[in-house]
Tab-separated table of C-alpha atoms in Angstrom:
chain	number	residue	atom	x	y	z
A	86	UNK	CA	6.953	29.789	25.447
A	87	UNK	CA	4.695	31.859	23.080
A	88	UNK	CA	5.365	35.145	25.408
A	89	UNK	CA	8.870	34.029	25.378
A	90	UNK	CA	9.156	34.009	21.748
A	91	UNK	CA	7.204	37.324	21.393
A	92	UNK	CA	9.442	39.325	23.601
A	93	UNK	CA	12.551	38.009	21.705
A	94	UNK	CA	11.012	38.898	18.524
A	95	UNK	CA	10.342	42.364	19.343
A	96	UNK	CA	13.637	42.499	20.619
A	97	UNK	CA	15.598	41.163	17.491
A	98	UNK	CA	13.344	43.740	15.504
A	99	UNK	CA	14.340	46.472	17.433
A	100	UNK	CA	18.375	45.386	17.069
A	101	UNK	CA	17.835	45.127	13.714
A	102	UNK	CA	16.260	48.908	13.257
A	103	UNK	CA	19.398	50.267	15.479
A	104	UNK	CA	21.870	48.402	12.969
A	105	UNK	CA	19.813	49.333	9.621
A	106	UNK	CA	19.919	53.167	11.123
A	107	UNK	CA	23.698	52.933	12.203
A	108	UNK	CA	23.772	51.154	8.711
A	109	UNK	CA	24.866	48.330	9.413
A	110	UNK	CA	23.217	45.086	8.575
A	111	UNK	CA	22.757	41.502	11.259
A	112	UNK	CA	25.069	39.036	10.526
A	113	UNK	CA	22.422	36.382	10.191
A	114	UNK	CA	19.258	37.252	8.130
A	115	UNK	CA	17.889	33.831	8.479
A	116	UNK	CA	17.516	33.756	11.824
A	117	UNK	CA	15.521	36.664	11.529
A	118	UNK	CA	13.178	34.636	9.281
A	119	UNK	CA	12.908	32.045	11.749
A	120	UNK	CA	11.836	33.389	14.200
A	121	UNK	CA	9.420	35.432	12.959
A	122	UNK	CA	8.474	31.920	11.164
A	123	UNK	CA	8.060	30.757	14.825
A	124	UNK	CA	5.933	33.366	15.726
A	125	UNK	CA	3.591	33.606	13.165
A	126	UNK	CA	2.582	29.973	12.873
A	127	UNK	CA	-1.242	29.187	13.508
A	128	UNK	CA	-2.459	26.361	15.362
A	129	UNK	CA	-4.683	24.034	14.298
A	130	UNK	CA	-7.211	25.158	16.488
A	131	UNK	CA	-7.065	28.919	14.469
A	132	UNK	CA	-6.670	27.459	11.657
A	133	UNK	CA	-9.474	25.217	11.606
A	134	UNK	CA	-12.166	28.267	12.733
A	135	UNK	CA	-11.231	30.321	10.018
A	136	UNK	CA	-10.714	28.225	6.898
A	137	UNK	CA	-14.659	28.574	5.099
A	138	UNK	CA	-15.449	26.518	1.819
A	139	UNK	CA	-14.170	29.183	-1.044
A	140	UNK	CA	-16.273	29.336	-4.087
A	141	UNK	CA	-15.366	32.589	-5.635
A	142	UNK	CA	-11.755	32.216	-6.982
A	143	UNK	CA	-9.139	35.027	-8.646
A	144	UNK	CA	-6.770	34.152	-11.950
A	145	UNK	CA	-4.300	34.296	-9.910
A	146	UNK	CA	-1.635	30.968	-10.915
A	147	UNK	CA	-1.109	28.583	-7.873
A	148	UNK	CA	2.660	28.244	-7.379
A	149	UNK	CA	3.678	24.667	-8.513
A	150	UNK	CA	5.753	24.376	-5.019
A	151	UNK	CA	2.470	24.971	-3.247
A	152	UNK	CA	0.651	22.297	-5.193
A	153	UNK	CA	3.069	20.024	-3.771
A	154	UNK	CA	2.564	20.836	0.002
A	155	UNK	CA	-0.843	20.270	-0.402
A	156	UNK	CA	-0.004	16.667	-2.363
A	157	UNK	CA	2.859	15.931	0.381
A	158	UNK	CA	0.449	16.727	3.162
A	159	UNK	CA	-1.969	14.175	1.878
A	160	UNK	CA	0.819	11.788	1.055
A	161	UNK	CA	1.268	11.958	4.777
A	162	UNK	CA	-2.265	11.681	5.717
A	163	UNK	CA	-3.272	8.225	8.183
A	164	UNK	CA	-4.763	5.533	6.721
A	165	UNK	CA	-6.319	2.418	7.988
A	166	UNK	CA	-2.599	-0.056	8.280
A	167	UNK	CA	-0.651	1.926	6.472
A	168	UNK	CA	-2.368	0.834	3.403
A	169	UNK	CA	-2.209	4.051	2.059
A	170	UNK	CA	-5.132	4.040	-0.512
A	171	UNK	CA	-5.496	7.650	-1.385
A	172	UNK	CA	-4.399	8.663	-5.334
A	173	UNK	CA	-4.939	12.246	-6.550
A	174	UNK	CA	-5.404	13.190	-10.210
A	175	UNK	CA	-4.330	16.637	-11.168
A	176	UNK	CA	-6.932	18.589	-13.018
A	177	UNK	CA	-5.183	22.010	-14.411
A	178	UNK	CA	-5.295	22.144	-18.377
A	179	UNK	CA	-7.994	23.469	-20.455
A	180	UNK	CA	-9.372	20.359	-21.722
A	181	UNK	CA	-9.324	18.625	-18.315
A	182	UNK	CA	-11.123	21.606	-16.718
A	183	UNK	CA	-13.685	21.446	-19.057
A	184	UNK	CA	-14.251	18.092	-18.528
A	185	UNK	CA	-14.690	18.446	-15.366
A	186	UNK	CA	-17.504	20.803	-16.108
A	187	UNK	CA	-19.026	17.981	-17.508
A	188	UNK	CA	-19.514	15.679	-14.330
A	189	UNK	CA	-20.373	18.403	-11.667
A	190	UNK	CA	-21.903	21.524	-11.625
A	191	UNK	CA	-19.411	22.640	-8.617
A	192	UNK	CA	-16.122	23.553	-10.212
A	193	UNK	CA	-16.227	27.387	-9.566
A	194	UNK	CA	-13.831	27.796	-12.521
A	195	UNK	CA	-11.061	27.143	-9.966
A	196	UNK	CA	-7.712	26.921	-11.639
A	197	UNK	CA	-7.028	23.714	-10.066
A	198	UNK	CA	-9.070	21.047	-9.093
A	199	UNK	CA	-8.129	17.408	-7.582
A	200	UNK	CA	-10.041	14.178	-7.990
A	201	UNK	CA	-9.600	12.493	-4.709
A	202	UNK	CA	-9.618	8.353	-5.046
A	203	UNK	CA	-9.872	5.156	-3.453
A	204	UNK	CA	-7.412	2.617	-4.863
A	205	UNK	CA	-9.704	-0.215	-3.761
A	206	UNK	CA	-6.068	-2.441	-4.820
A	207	UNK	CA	-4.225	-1.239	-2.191
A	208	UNK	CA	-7.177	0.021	0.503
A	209	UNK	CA	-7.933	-2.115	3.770
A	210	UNK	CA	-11.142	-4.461	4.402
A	211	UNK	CA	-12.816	-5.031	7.456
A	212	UNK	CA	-14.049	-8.672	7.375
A	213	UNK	CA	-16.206	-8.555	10.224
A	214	UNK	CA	-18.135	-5.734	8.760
A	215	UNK	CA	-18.764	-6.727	5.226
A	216	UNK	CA	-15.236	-6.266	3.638
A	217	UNK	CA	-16.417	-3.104	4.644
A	218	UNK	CA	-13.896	-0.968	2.562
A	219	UNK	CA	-11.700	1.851	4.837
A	220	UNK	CA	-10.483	3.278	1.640
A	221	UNK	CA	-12.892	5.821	1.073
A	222	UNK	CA	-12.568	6.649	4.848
A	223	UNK	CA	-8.557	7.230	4.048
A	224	UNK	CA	-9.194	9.136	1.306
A	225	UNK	CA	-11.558	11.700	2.877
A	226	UNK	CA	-8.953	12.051	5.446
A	227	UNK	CA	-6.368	13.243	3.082
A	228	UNK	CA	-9.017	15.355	1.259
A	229	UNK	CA	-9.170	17.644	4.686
A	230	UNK	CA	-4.950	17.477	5.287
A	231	UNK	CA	-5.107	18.968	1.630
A	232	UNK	CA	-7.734	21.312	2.647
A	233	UNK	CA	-6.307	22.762	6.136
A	234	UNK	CA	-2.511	22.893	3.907
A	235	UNK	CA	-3.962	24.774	1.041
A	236	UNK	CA	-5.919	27.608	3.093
A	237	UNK	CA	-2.349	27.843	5.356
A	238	UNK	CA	-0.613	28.443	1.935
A	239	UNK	CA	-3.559	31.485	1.452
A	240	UNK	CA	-5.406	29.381	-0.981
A	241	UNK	CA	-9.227	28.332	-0.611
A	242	UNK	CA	-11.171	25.317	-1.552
A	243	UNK	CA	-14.277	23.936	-1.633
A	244	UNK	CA	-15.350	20.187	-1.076
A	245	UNK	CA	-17.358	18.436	-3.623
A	246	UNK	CA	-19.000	15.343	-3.896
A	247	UNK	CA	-21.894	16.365	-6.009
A	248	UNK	CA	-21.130	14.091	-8.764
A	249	UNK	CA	-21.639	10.409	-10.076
A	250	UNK	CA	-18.202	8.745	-9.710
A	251	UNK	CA	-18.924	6.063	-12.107
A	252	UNK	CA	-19.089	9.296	-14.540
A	253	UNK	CA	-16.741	10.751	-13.141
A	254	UNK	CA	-14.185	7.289	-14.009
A	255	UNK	CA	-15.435	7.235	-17.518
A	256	UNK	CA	-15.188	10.919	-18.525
A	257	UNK	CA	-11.415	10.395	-17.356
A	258	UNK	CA	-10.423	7.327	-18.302
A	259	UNK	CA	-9.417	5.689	-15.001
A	260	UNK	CA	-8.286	2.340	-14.313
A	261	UNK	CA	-10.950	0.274	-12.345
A	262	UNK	CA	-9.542	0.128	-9.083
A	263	UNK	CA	-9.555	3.997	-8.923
A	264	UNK	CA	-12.699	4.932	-7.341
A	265	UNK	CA	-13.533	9.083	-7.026
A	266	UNK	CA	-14.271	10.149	-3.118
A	267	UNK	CA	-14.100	13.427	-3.933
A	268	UNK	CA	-13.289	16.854	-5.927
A	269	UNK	CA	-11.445	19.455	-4.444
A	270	UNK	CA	-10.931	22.541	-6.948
A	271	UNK	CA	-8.908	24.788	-5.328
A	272	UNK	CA	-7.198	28.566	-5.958
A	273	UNK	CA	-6.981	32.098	-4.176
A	274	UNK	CA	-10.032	33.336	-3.310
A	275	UNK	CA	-10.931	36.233	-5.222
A	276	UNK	CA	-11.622	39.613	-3.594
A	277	UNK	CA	-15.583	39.039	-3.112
A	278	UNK	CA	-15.123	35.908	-1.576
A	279	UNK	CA	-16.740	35.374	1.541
A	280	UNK	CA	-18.357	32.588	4.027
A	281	UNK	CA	-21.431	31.479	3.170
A	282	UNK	CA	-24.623	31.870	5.363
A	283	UNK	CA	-24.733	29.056	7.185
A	284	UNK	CA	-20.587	28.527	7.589
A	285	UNK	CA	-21.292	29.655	11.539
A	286	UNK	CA	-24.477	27.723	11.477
A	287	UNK	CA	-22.891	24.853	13.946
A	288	UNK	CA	-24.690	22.876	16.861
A	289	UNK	CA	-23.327	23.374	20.285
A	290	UNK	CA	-20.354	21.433	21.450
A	291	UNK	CA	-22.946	20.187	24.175
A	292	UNK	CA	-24.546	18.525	21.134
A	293	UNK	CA	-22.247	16.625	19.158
A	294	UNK	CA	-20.429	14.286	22.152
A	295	UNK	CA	-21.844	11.918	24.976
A	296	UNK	CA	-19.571	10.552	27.531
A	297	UNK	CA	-20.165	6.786	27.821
């Protein structure tokens, strides 16, 4: 299918040259777009390998459509029954940056950062294993859809969970069923960004699975 595709591509390309140097234009532009859409799309499995944590970022203003991909693509996230625990707070004004400053030393001066919660409320309990609380679980799951969306958009981020999130509640006034999971400032990597050392540091597949 992906040959398939890449022939017809080339194809519409080169019909499209002929009629810009005969000048005349294709009657349908957006199916142009498409399927060079189609084309270009990454799979997971390319997409996973090359996102890296991003702790360098540029001033460069995040779109406010793109912000919303990356909130719609956690919306969608699984979650233990449906419960659907996770809640993100927006951190992009002055103040709230700042504040964030305040509660972790791993903010990077993004331009954006999210606070990831648990809304222990509405988040599943396992009685059998201590009312053992799948909300966190949920909301680390969203956390990476956000992730994976964002660096697909051409914007890095970096996960952090170097902070006290009983602070972390105070400093931002939330309500008491809002627990923080995790921070997630996010932005364009600026032009020095890079990997760090030990991003291709990883055990062997042989190493992480058993067959039972």
């Amino acid at each position: 299918m992906k040959k398939f595709l890449s022939i017809f591509a080339t194809v519409f390309v080169g019909m499209s040259l002929m009629f810009s140097l005969c000048g005349c234009e294709p009657s349908n532009s957006t199916e142009t777009q498409k399927v060079e859409s189609t084309v270009n799309v990454k799979s997971f499995y390319d997409l996973s390998h090359e996102r890296y944590s991003v702790r360098s970022f540029s001033n460069k203003p995040i779109e406010e459509e793109k912000i919303n991909k990356i909130l719609e693509c956690a919306r969608v996230a699984p979650t233990a029954r449906n419960d659907q625990p996770q809640f993100i707070y927006i951190l992009k004004s002055k103040e709230a940056l700042e504040k964030a400053k305040t509660v972790t030393k791993s903010t990077f001066d993004a331009p954006v950062i999210f606070i990831i919660c648990n809304d222990t409320d509405r988040s599943c309990k396992i009685e059998m294993d201590n009312n053992l609380d799948l909300g966190e679980h949920d909301a680390c799951i969203a956390c990476c859809h956000m992730m994976f969306e964002a660096w697909e958009l051409g914007i890095g981020s970096v996960w952090v969970r170097g902070f006290n999130a009983d602070n972390v509640a105070k400093v931002f006034n939330l309500p008491k069923n809002m627990r923080p999971v995790a921070m997630l400032p996010i932005g364009y990597p600026a032009e020095d960004s890079k990997p760090s050392k030990l991003h291709t540091t990883k055990r062997e597949l042989k190493e992480i699975y058993k067959e039972l």
